[in-house]
Coordinates of C-alpha atoms in Angstrom, one line a residue:
M350 CA 92.8 78.1 151.3
S351 CA 91.3 74.7 151.0
A352 CA 90.5 72.3 153.9
A353 CA 93.6 70.4 153.1
Q354 CA 95.8 73.4 153.2
T355 CA 94.4 74.7 156.4
G356 CA 94.3 71.4 158.2
I357 CA 90.6 71.9 159.0
L358 CA 88.1 69.0 158.4
E359 CA 84.6 70.5 158.2
P360 CA 81.9 68.2 159.8
I361 CA 79.3 67.1 157.3
N362 CA 75.6 67.3 158.3
L363 CA 73.7 64.5 156.7
K364 CA 70.2 65.5 158.0
K365 CA 69.2 67.0 154.7
A366 CA 70.5 64.3 152.7
D367 CA 68.8 61.6 154.8
S368 CA 65.6 63.6 154.8
L369 CA 65.4 63.5 151.1
T370 CA 66.0 59.8 151.0
M371 CA 63.5 59.2 153.7
R372 CA 60.8 61.0 151.7
R373 CA 61.8 59.1 148.5
S374 CA 61.7 55.9 150.3
S375 CA 58.4 56.5 152.1
R376 CA 56.8 57.8 149.0
T377 CA 57.5 54.6 147.3
A378 CA 57.0 52.2 150.2
S379 CA 55.1 49.0 149.4
E380 CA 52.1 47.4 151.2
H381 CA 53.2 43.9 150.3
R382 CA 52.6 42.2 153.7
T383 CA 54.9 39.2 153.4
T384 CA 57.7 41.1 155.1
A385 CA 56.2 44.5 155.9
G386 CA 56.9 45.5 159.6
Q387 CA 59.3 42.7 160.2
P388 CA 63.0 42.9 160.6
T389 CA 64.9 41.6 157.7
A390 CA 66.9 38.7 158.8
D391 CA 70.6 38.4 157.5
S392 CA 69.6 35.1 155.9
H393 CA 67.0 36.9 153.9
L394 CA 69.5 39.6 152.9
W395 CA 71.9 36.9 151.6
R396 CA 69.1 35.1 149.9
T397 CA 68.2 38.5 148.1
L398 CA 71.9 39.0 147.1
N399 CA 72.1 35.5 145.8
S400 CA 69.0 36.0 143.9
L401 CA 70.4 39.1 142.3
A402 CA 73.9 37.8 141.6
P403 CA 73.0 35.8 138.5
Y404 CA 71.5 38.8 136.7
L405 CA 74.8 40.8 137.2
W406 CA 77.2 37.9 136.6
Q407 CA 75.8 37.5 133.1
Y408 CA 78.2 40.4 132.2
K409 CA 81.1 39.1 134.2
W410 CA 83.8 40.5 132.0
R411 CA 82.2 44.1 132.2
V412 CA 82.0 43.5 136.0
L413 CA 85.6 42.5 136.3
L414 CA 86.9 45.4 134.1
A415 CA 84.8 47.9 136.1
L416 CA 86.3 46.7 139.3
S417 CA 89.8 47.0 137.7
C418 CA 89.0 50.6 136.9
L419 CA 87.7 51.1 140.4
F420 CA 90.9 49.9 142.0
T421 CA 93.1 51.9 139.5
A422 CA 91.0 55.1 140.3
K423 CA 91.6 54.6 144.0
V424 CA 95.4 54.0 143.6
A425 CA 95.5 57.3 141.7
N426 CA 93.4 59.1 144.3
V427 CA 95.6 57.9 147.2
S428 CA 98.8 58.9 145.3
V429 CA 97.6 62.5 144.9
P430 CA 98.3 63.4 148.6
L431 CA 101.8 61.6 148.4
V432 CA 102.8 63.7 145.4
F433 CA 101.3 66.9 147.1
K434 CA 103.5 66.1 150.2
E435 CA 106.6 66.1 147.9
V436 CA 105.6 69.3 146.3
I437 CA 105.2 71.0 149.7
D438 CA 108.5 69.7 151.0
G439 CA 110.2 70.6 147.8
L440 CA 109.1 74.3 148.1
T441 CA 110.0 74.5 151.9
G442 CA 113.4 72.9 151.6
T443 CA 116.7 74.8 152.1
Q444 CA 117.7 74.2 148.4
Q445 CA 114.7 74.7 146.2
V446 CA 115.1 73.1 142.8
L447 CA 112.3 74.5 140.7
A448 CA 112.3 71.6 138.1
L449 CA 111.3 69.0 140.8
P450 CA 108.1 70.7 142.0
A451 CA 107.2 71.5 138.3
L452 CA 107.5 67.7 137.6
L453 CA 105.6 66.8 140.7
L454 CA 102.9 69.3 139.9
A455 CA 102.5 67.8 136.4
L456 CA 102.3 64.3 138.0
Y457 CA 99.8 65.8 140.5
G458 CA 97.5 67.0 137.7
G459 CA 97.9 63.7 135.9
L460 CA 97.0 61.6 138.9
R461 CA 93.9 63.9 139.5
F462 CA 92.7 63.3 136.0
S463 CA 93.4 59.7 136.1
T464 CA 91.1 59.4 139.2
S465 CA 88.2 60.9 137.2
L466 CA 89.2 59.1 134.1
F467 CA 89.0 55.6 135.6
T468 CA 85.9 56.4 137.7
E469 CA 84.1 57.4 134.5
L470 CA 85.3 54.4 132.6
R471 CA 83.9 52.2 135.5
E472 CA 80.6 54.1 135.2
I473 CA 80.6 53.5 131.3
L474 CA 81.4 49.8 131.7
F475 CA 78.9 49.1 134.4
A476 CA 76.0 51.2 133.1
R477 CA 74.6 48.5 130.9
V478 CA 75.0 45.8 133.5
T479 CA 72.8 47.8 135.9
Q480 CA 70.1 48.7 133.4
Q481 CA 69.9 45.2 131.9
A482 CA 69.5 43.7 135.5
V483 CA 66.7 46.2 136.2
R484 CA 65.0 45.4 132.9
R485 CA 65.2 41.6 133.1
I486 CA 64.0 41.4 136.7
A487 CA 61.1 43.9 136.2
L488 CA 60.1 41.9 133.0
E489 CA 60.3 38.6 134.9
V490 CA 58.1 39.9 137.7
F491 CA 55.6 41.3 135.3
R492 CA 55.3 38.1 133.4
H493 CA 55.1 36.2 136.6
L494 CA 52.2 38.3 137.8
H495 CA 50.3 37.7 134.7
A496 CA 51.0 33.9 135.1
L497 CA 49.4 33.9 138.7
S498 CA 45.9 32.7 139.2
L499 CA 42.9 34.8 139.2
R500 CA 42.6 34.1 142.9
F501 CA 45.8 36.1 143.5
H502 CA 44.6 39.0 141.5
L503 CA 41.3 39.1 143.2
E504 CA 43.0 39.3 146.6
R505 CA 45.8 41.6 145.8
Q506 CA 45.8 45.5 146.2
T507 CA 46.9 47.1 143.1
G508 CA 48.7 50.0 144.8
G509 CA 50.7 47.8 147.0
V510 CA 51.9 45.5 144.2
S511 CA 52.7 48.4 141.8
R512 CA 54.8 50.0 144.6
D513 CA 56.6 46.6 145.1
I514 CA 57.6 46.5 141.3
E515 CA 58.4 50.2 141.1
R516 CA 60.4 50.4 144.3
G517 CA 62.1 47.1 143.8
S518 CA 63.3 47.9 140.2
R519 CA 64.7 51.3 141.3
S520 CA 66.4 49.7 144.4
I521 CA 68.4 47.3 142.2
S522 CA 70.1 50.4 140.6
S523 CA 70.5 52.0 144.0
L524 CA 72.0 48.9 145.6
I525 CA 74.6 48.5 142.8
S526 CA 75.3 52.2 142.8
Y527 CA 75.8 52.3 146.5
T528 CA 77.9 49.2 146.7
L529 CA 80.1 49.7 143.6
Y530 CA 80.4 53.4 143.8
S531 CA 80.5 54.1 147.5
I532 CA 81.1 51.1 149.8
L533 CA 83.6 49.2 147.9
P534 CA 85.7 52.3 146.8
T535 CA 85.8 53.4 150.5
L536 CA 87.0 50.0 151.7
V537 CA 89.7 49.9 149.0
E538 CA 90.7 53.5 149.9
M539 CA 90.8 52.7 153.6
S540 CA 93.1 49.7 153.0
L541 CA 95.5 51.8 150.9
V542 CA 95.6 54.7 153.3
L543 CA 96.2 52.4 156.4
G544 CA 99.0 50.6 154.5
I545 CA 100.7 53.9 153.7
L546 CA 100.4 55.2 157.3
F547 CA 101.8 52.0 158.6
I548 CA 104.7 52.0 156.2
K549 CA 105.6 55.8 156.4
Y550 CA 104.8 56.5 160.0
D551 CA 104.5 54.9 163.3
F552 CA 101.7 52.4 164.4
G553 CA 100.1 55.2 166.5
F554 CA 98.5 56.8 163.4
V555 CA 97.2 53.4 162.2
L556 CA 95.8 52.6 165.6
I557 CA 93.9 56.1 166.0
T558 CA 92.6 55.6 162.5
L559 CA 91.5 52.1 163.1
L560 CA 89.8 52.9 166.4
S561 CA 88.0 56.0 164.9
L562 CA 86.8 54.0 161.9
T563 CA 85.7 51.1 164.1
A564 CA 83.8 53.3 166.5
Y565 CA 82.1 55.1 163.6
I566 CA 81.1 52.0 161.8
V567 CA 79.8 50.2 164.8
F568 CA 77.9 53.2 166.1
T569 CA 76.4 53.8 162.6
I570 CA 75.3 50.2 162.1
K571 CA 73.9 49.7 165.6
V572 CA 71.8 52.9 165.6
S573 CA 70.8 52.4 161.8
N574 CA 69.6 48.9 162.6
W575 CA 67.5 50.3 165.4
R576 CA 66.1 53.0 163.1
I577 CA 65.0 50.4 160.5
D578 CA 61.9 49.6 162.4
L579 CA 61.2 53.4 162.5
R580 CA 61.7 53.4 158.7
R581 CA 59.5 50.4 158.1
R582 CA 56.8 52.1 160.2
V583 CA 57.0 55.2 157.9
N584 CA 56.9 52.9 154.8
D585 CA 53.9 50.8 156.1
T586 CA 51.8 53.9 157.1
D587 CA 52.6 55.6 153.8
S588 CA 51.6 52.5 151.9
A589 CA 48.3 52.2 153.8
A590 CA 47.5 55.8 153.0
N591 CA 48.5 55.4 149.4
T592 CA 46.3 52.4 148.9
R593 CA 43.4 54.1 150.6
A594 CA 43.8 57.0 148.3
I595 CA 44.0 54.9 145.2
D596 CA 41.0 52.9 146.2
S597 CA 39.0 56.0 146.8
L598 CA 40.0 57.7 143.6
L599 CA 39.1 54.5 141.6
N600 CA 35.8 54.5 143.1
Y601 CA 35.2 58.3 142.3
E602 CA 31.7 57.9 141.1
T603 CA 30.5 56.0 144.2
V604 CA 32.0 58.6 146.5
K605 CA 30.1 61.2 144.5
Y606 CA 26.9 59.2 144.5
F607 CA 26.9 59.1 148.4
N608 CA 28.3 62.5 148.9
N609 CA 31.2 61.1 150.9
E610 CA 34.1 63.4 150.0
E611 CA 34.6 64.5 153.5
Y612 CA 34.4 61.0 154.8
E613 CA 37.0 59.9 152.4
A614 CA 39.1 62.8 153.3
R615 CA 38.9 62.0 157.1
R616 CA 39.9 58.4 156.4
Y617 CA 42.8 59.5 154.4
D618 CA 43.9 62.1 157.0
S619 CA 43.7 59.5 159.7
Q620 CA 46.2 57.3 157.9
M621 CA 48.3 60.3 157.1
S622 CA 48.4 61.3 160.7
Q623 CA 50.0 57.9 161.6
W624 CA 52.5 58.5 158.8
E625 CA 53.3 62.0 160.4
D626 CA 54.0 60.5 163.8
A627 CA 56.2 57.8 162.4
A628 CA 58.2 60.3 160.1
T629 CA 58.7 62.6 163.0
K630 CA 60.1 59.8 165.2
S631 CA 62.4 58.8 162.4
Q632 CA 63.7 62.2 161.7
V633 CA 64.4 63.0 165.5
S634 CA 66.4 59.7 165.7
L635 CA 68.3 60.8 162.6
A636 CA 69.4 63.9 164.3
W637 CA 70.9 61.9 167.2
L638 CA 72.6 59.6 164.8
N639 CA 74.3 62.6 163.0
L640 CA 75.4 64.1 166.2
G641 CA 77.0 60.8 167.4
Q642 CA 78.8 60.4 164.1
Q643 CA 80.3 63.9 164.0
M644 CA 81.5 63.5 167.6
I645 CA 83.4 60.4 166.7
I646 CA 84.8 62.2 163.6
A647 CA 85.9 65.2 165.6
L648 CA 87.6 63.1 168.3
G649 CA 89.6 61.0 165.7
V650 CA 90.7 64.1 163.6
T651 CA 91.7 65.9 166.8
A652 CA 93.8 63.0 168.0
M653 CA 95.5 62.5 164.5
M654 CA 96.2 66.2 164.0
W655 CA 97.7 66.5 167.5
R656 CA 100.0 63.6 166.9
A657 CA 101.0 64.9 163.5
A658 CA 101.6 68.4 164.8
A659 CA 103.7 67.0 167.7
G660 CA 105.8 65.2 165.1
V661 CA 106.5 68.3 163.1
V662 CA 107.5 70.2 166.4
D663 CA 109.9 67.3 167.3
G664 CA 111.4 67.3 163.8
R665 CA 110.1 63.9 163.1
M666 CA 107.7 65.0 160.4
T667 CA 107.7 67.7 157.8
I668 CA 105.1 70.2 156.9
G669 CA 104.4 68.0 153.9
D670 CA 103.8 65.1 156.3
L671 CA 101.2 67.1 158.1
V672 CA 99.4 68.1 155.0
L673 CA 99.5 64.3 153.9
V674 CA 97.9 63.2 157.1
N675 CA 95.3 65.8 156.9
A676 CA 94.6 65.0 153.2
F677 CA 94.3 61.3 154.1
L678 CA 91.8 62.0 156.9
I679 CA 89.7 64.1 154.5
Q680 CA 89.8 61.2 151.9
L681 CA 88.7 58.6 154.6
Y682 CA 86.1 60.8 156.5
M683 CA 84.5 62.4 153.6
P684 CA 83.0 59.2 152.2
L685 CA 82.7 57.7 155.7
S686 CA 80.4 60.6 156.6
F687 CA 77.9 59.3 154.1
L688 CA 78.1 55.8 155.5
G689 CA 75.0 56.2 157.6
V690 CA 72.9 57.3 154.6
I691 CA 74.5 54.7 152.4
Y692 CA 74.1 51.8 154.9
R693 CA 70.4 52.7 155.5
E694 CA 69.8 52.9 151.7
I695 CA 71.5 49.6 151.2
R696 CA 69.5 47.9 153.9
Q697 CA 66.3 49.5 152.5
S698 CA 67.2 48.6 149.0
L699 CA 67.7 45.0 150.0
T700 CA 64.4 45.0 151.7
D701 CA 62.7 46.5 148.7
I702 CA 64.4 44.0 146.3
E703 CA 63.4 41.1 148.7
R704 CA 59.8 42.1 148.5
M705 CA 59.9 42.2 144.7
F706 CA 61.5 38.7 144.7
D707 CA 58.9 37.6 147.2
L708 CA 56.4 38.3 144.3
L709 CA 58.5 35.9 142.1
A710 CA 58.1 33.3 145.0
V711 CA 54.4 33.5 145.0
H712 CA 53.2 30.0 144.0
R713 CA 51.7 29.7 140.5
E714 CA 48.4 28.0 141.4
I715 CA 47.8 27.3 137.7
A716 CA 50.8 26.0 135.8
D717 CA 51.3 23.9 132.6
A718 CA 51.7 20.3 133.3
A719 CA 54.9 18.6 132.1
G720 CA 54.7 17.9 128.5
A721 CA 51.4 19.8 128.1
A722 CA 50.0 19.5 124.6
V723 CA 49.2 22.5 122.2
L724 CA 45.6 22.8 121.3
D725 CA 45.5 23.4 117.6
A726 CA 41.9 22.8 116.4
K727 CA 39.6 24.6 114.0
S728 CA 36.6 23.0 115.8
V729 CA 36.3 22.5 119.5
K730 CA 34.1 20.1 121.5
V731 CA 33.7 20.9 125.2
R732 CA 32.8 18.4 127.9
F733 CA 32.1 18.9 131.7
A734 CA 32.2 15.6 133.3
S735 CA 30.9 15.6 137.0
V736 CA 32.7 18.8 137.8
E737 CA 32.9 19.9 141.4
F738 CA 34.5 23.3 142.4
S739 CA 34.8 25.7 145.2
Y740 CA 36.6 29.0 145.5
E741 CA 37.1 28.3 149.2
P742 CA 37.0 25.0 151.1
K743 CA 33.9 26.0 152.9
R744 CA 32.2 27.5 149.9
Q745 CA 31.4 25.0 147.2
I746 CA 30.0 26.5 144.0
L747 CA 29.5 23.6 141.6
F748 CA 28.1 20.2 142.4
G749 CA 28.5 17.4 139.8
V750 CA 28.0 19.6 136.8
D751 CA 27.8 17.5 133.6
F752 CA 27.0 18.6 130.1
E753 CA 28.6 18.6 126.6
I754 CA 28.9 21.2 123.9
P755 CA 29.3 19.4 120.6
A756 CA 31.6 21.1 118.0
G757 CA 29.7 23.9 116.2
H758 CA 26.8 23.8 118.6
T759 CA 25.4 26.4 121.1
V760 CA 24.7 25.7 124.7
A761 CA 23.0 28.3 126.9
V762 CA 23.1 28.5 130.7
V763 CA 20.5 30.4 132.7
G764 CA 19.7 30.6 136.3
E765 CA 19.5 33.0 139.3
S766 CA 22.5 35.1 140.3
G767 CA 25.0 33.0 142.3
S768 CA 24.1 29.7 140.7
G769 CA 27.5 29.2 139.2
K770 CA 26.9 30.3 135.6
S771 CA 29.9 32.6 135.2
T772 CA 32.1 30.2 137.0
L773 CA 31.8 27.8 134.0
A774 CA 33.5 30.4 131.8
R775 CA 36.3 31.0 134.4
L776 CA 36.9 27.3 134.6
L777 CA 37.0 27.0 130.8
Y778 CA 39.7 29.6 130.7
R779 CA 41.4 27.6 133.5
F780 CA 41.6 30.5 135.8
Y781 CA 41.1 27.9 138.5
D782 CA 41.6 24.1 138.7
I783 CA 38.5 22.1 139.6
D784 CA 38.3 20.0 142.8
D785 CA 36.9 16.9 141.1
G786 CA 35.7 15.7 137.7
R787 CA 37.1 16.7 134.4
I788 CA 36.8 19.5 131.8
C789 CA 37.8 18.2 128.4
I790 CA 38.5 20.1 125.1
N791 CA 38.3 17.7 122.1
D792 CA 38.5 14.7 124.6
C793 CA 41.6 16.1 126.2
D794 CA 41.7 17.2 129.9
L795 CA 42.4 21.0 129.7
R796 CA 44.9 20.6 132.5
Q797 CA 46.9 18.7 130.0
L798 CA 46.9 21.6 127.5
T799 CA 49.1 24.6 127.6
Q800 CA 47.3 27.7 128.9
A801 CA 48.4 29.9 126.0
S802 CA 47.0 27.6 123.3
L803 CA 43.8 27.0 125.4
R804 CA 43.1 30.7 125.8
A805 CA 44.0 31.4 122.2
A806 CA 41.0 29.2 121.1
I807 CA 38.5 31.1 123.2
A808 CA 37.0 34.6 123.0
I809 CA 34.6 36.0 125.7
V810 CA 32.3 38.9 125.9
P811 CA 32.1 39.4 129.7
Q812 CA 29.3 40.9 131.6
D813 CA 31.5 43.5 133.2
T814 CA 33.7 44.9 130.5
V815 CA 36.8 46.6 131.5
L816 CA 38.7 48.6 128.9
F817 CA 42.4 49.9 128.7
N818 CA 42.8 53.6 129.0
D819 CA 43.5 54.0 125.3
S820 CA 41.7 54.5 122.2
I821 CA 38.5 52.7 120.9
F822 CA 40.7 51.4 118.0
Y823 CA 43.3 49.9 120.5
N824 CA 40.6 48.3 122.6
I825 CA 39.1 46.6 119.6
Q826 CA 42.3 45.6 118.1
Y827 CA 43.4 44.1 121.5
G828 CA 41.4 41.0 120.4
R829 CA 44.0 40.4 117.7
P830 CA 46.8 42.7 118.0
E831 CA 48.3 41.9 114.5
A832 CA 44.8 42.5 112.8
S833 CA 44.7 45.2 110.0
R834 CA 42.6 48.4 110.4
E835 CA 40.1 47.0 107.8
D836 CA 39.5 44.0 110.1
V837 CA 39.0 46.2 113.1
L838 CA 36.5 48.4 111.2
A839 CA 34.6 45.2 110.1
A840 CA 34.4 43.9 113.7
A841 CA 33.1 47.3 114.8
Q842 CA 30.5 47.2 112.1
A843 CA 29.4 43.8 113.0
A844 CA 29.0 44.9 116.7
Q845 CA 26.7 47.8 115.7
L846 CA 29.5 50.1 116.9
S847 CA 30.7 52.0 113.8
E848 CA 27.9 54.4 113.6
F849 CA 28.5 55.6 117.1
I850 CA 32.2 55.8 116.6
E851 CA 31.8 57.9 113.5
R852 CA 29.8 60.6 115.4
L853 CA 32.8 61.1 117.8
P854 CA 35.1 64.1 117.0
A855 CA 38.1 61.9 117.2
G856 CA 36.6 58.7 115.8
Y857 CA 38.3 55.5 116.5
E858 CA 41.2 57.5 118.2
T859 CA 38.8 58.5 121.0
R860 CA 40.3 57.6 124.4
V861 CA 37.9 55.6 126.6
G862 CA 39.2 56.8 130.0
E863 CA 40.3 54.8 133.1
R864 CA 38.7 51.3 132.9
G865 CA 36.5 52.7 130.0
L866 CA 34.6 55.1 132.2
K867 CA 34.0 57.6 129.4
L868 CA 31.8 55.2 127.7
S869 CA 28.3 54.0 128.7
G870 CA 27.7 50.4 129.8
G871 CA 26.2 49.5 126.4
E872 CA 29.0 51.1 124.5
K873 CA 31.7 49.3 126.5
Q874 CA 29.8 46.0 125.9
R875 CA 29.8 46.6 122.2
V876 CA 33.4 47.2 122.2
A877 CA 33.9 43.9 124.0
I878 CA 31.7 42.2 121.3
A879 CA 33.7 43.7 118.5
R880 CA 37.0 42.6 120.3
A881 CA 35.7 39.0 120.5
L882 CA 34.5 38.9 117.0
L883 CA 37.9 40.2 115.8
K884 CA 39.7 37.3 117.6
N885 CA 37.6 34.9 115.5
P886 CA 38.2 31.8 117.7
P887 CA 36.6 28.4 117.5
L888 CA 35.1 28.7 121.0
L889 CA 32.9 31.7 122.0
I890 CA 31.6 32.6 125.4
F891 CA 28.9 35.2 125.8
D892 CA 28.7 36.0 129.6
E893 CA 25.5 38.1 129.7
A894 CA 26.9 39.9 126.6
T895 CA 23.8 42.1 126.1
S896 CA 22.9 42.8 129.7
A897 CA 23.9 46.5 129.5
L898 CA 22.0 47.1 126.1
D899 CA 18.6 48.5 125.6
S900 CA 15.9 46.3 123.8
K901 CA 16.5 48.0 120.5
T902 CA 20.2 47.7 120.4
E903 CA 20.1 44.2 121.9
K904 CA 17.9 43.0 118.9
A905 CA 20.2 44.6 116.4
I906 CA 23.3 42.9 118.0
Q907 CA 21.7 39.7 118.6
A908 CA 21.8 39.1 114.9
S909 CA 25.5 39.7 114.9
L910 CA 26.0 37.4 117.8
D911 CA 24.1 34.7 116.1
Y912 CA 26.2 35.2 112.9
A913 CA 29.4 35.1 115.0
A914 CA 28.3 31.8 116.6
R915 CA 27.5 30.2 113.4
G916 CA 29.7 27.1 112.9
R917 CA 31.5 27.8 116.2
T918 CA 31.2 26.0 119.6
T919 CA 29.4 28.6 121.8
L920 CA 28.6 28.9 125.5
V921 CA 26.0 31.5 126.3
I922 CA 25.5 32.6 129.8
A923 CA 22.2 34.6 129.7
H924 CA 19.8 36.5 131.8
R925 CA 17.2 37.4 129.0
L926 CA 15.8 34.2 127.8
S927 CA 14.7 35.7 124.5
T928 CA 18.3 35.8 123.4
I929 CA 18.8 32.0 123.7
M930 CA 15.6 30.6 122.2
N931 CA 17.6 29.2 119.3
A932 CA 20.2 27.4 121.4
D933 CA 20.8 23.8 120.8
Q934 CA 20.5 23.1 124.4
I935 CA 19.6 25.2 127.5
L936 CA 20.8 24.3 130.9
V937 CA 19.0 25.7 134.0
M938 CA 21.3 26.0 137.1
D939 CA 20.3 26.4 140.7
G940 CA 22.6 26.3 143.6
G941 CA 25.5 25.0 141.6
R942 CA 23.5 22.2 140.0
I943 CA 21.9 21.7 136.7
V944 CA 18.2 21.2 137.5
E945 CA 16.8 21.2 134.0
R946 CA 18.1 20.8 130.4
G947 CA 16.6 20.7 127.0
S948 CA 15.5 22.9 124.0
H949 CA 13.6 26.1 124.5
Q950 CA 10.3 24.4 123.5
A951 CA 11.0 21.2 125.5
L952 CA 11.6 23.2 128.7
L953 CA 8.4 25.2 128.2
E954 CA 6.4 22.0 127.9
A955 CA 8.0 20.7 131.0
N956 CA 6.5 23.6 132.9
G957 CA 9.4 23.8 135.4
G958 CA 11.6 26.6 136.6
Y959 CA 12.5 27.8 133.1
A960 CA 8.9 28.1 132.1
Q961 CA 8.2 30.2 135.1
M962 CA 11.2 32.5 134.2
W963 CA 10.0 32.7 130.6
A964 CA 6.5 33.8 131.7
L965 CA 7.9 36.4 134.1
Q966 CA 10.1 37.9 131.4
Q967 CA 7.3 38.0 128.9
Q968 CA 5.2 39.9 131.4
E969 CA 8.1 42.3 131.9
E970 CA 8.5 42.8 128.2
E971 CA 4.9 43.5 127.7
V972 CA 5.1 46.2 130.3
E973 CA 8.2 47.7 128.6
V974 CA 6.3 47.8 125.2
E975 CA 3.4 49.4 126.8
V976 CA 5.5 52.1 128.4
E977 CA 7.3 52.8 125.1
R978 CA 4.0 53.0 123.3
E979 CA 2.7 55.5 125.9
S980 CA 5.9 57.4 125.6
A981 CA 5.6 57.6 121.9
A982 CA 2.1 58.7 122.0
A983 CA 3.1 61.6 124.5
H984 CA 5.8 62.8 122.2
A985 CA 3.3 62.7 119.2
L986 CA 1.1 65.1 121.1

């Protein structure tokens, strides 16, 4: 016989269910420190719900229809025990009329089906609402992260931020599911059951039920709130371990270079040990929570069944009434038994979503000005006017930098490492805003231009080329995604890359690996050159574009770079002075200041710092030539 027929309500052990959700939650915990390790205030929870509501209310008619289906399903579900009571009483009466139980059994089956029908209709109606909300919010966060300044991305930890997005997106679905499919239906069912108990029986049944429900809910919420700090500790320690693992794996080669595999394993295990302690404490506290919940349920069920049995003995109630009360208890306590898990998951989901919304709240340091103009020019003139800049208040990088690149001209910048050369490129892209002075494009302050149009007019070959973990073709085409295959092949040819690619078994479809690690430094740099050539912009920036190339390849590519720069405004940041001899103007930087400027010949005649660098590099090149000559002679022998 079923539990409803025997009058036995089996206790539900939620330890396994909560253990699964614990592991799932801890595996996807975030490292975002804006709220980690801090109790989530109710005001924060309401703020999160208010932020989420507009995404759901966009489909208000679907939401209202889904709620109507929910209510109808619960009415049908509560009606099932009432019909079953009449069936029992009809079969145990002194005059058994077979037609009555048959009709009631048909109604019983119809109500059972109606419960499932309207429950599934609710699911069908609300499915798109949930998925659209997840998609829109995740996309908004993704776009916002790309809109944030370079400063944010240099300081962020990739593992933590990716966890925020992943966990927050999934938690939206979880929150909606728990709220619409668990909490709200349970509240509706409780209200209906209490109303029926009050109408059909004495107030004692309602009082026992209310006391049991209140004690269960208060106990669960109090203990669950206490356990939230333990859960957060699990999440934080897991995040720290995850970030440490990702950082170590990203630096795989460095670990191997220094033979530090065991050192990395010890660091990771140290973090996992903290996670183990936190997870153990959380699991033990869960056992006590489950035990207290089952005690309250047992006391409430015993009191209700004792009162119902006494009513049957006294003749005030029938066997059907006893079955009805028992069925109602099962309907109430079955979903209620999951309240602890549901409540904890809702709290955790709200915290997860809040952290993702916190990413949206991160200030956009670089934003388009109101009414910003669109840069639409086939030729570009660049002007740095008394520019001062610092990454940090106590670390100024540029001091009164002043120069101009006329349209179609090439200006080269040289200097020691740390002199501020690469900072010029970052400022042209407006990754940062300057502290003082002006940077103008075609006599317009670039802060008054839209960032999209500004960056569309620039292509760069950076010193440190990072590639997507995709094919060589994809990485070149990234310079202009709509470019044809012929254009991509032409760019590769111009960058002296086609011969190398054709020797590969997969050709242009060869995957370059994480951050392009399957390619050498020179190969990656040539991919970057091809990508910049494919973009074909009016302003080119070469940030030590040939630094990873050997002398022979550099000379071959230099002709391509000179061809690419022809007719374009070009800023060349160089280390090898032989690559910038033909520049219209050369700037020598030292300590964030321009200390010399002029043509190659003029700077040599000035016999200053540039002349000294030139002489030193000439000596180095002579040594390289001599080494190559000796090597060739040795091979000839």
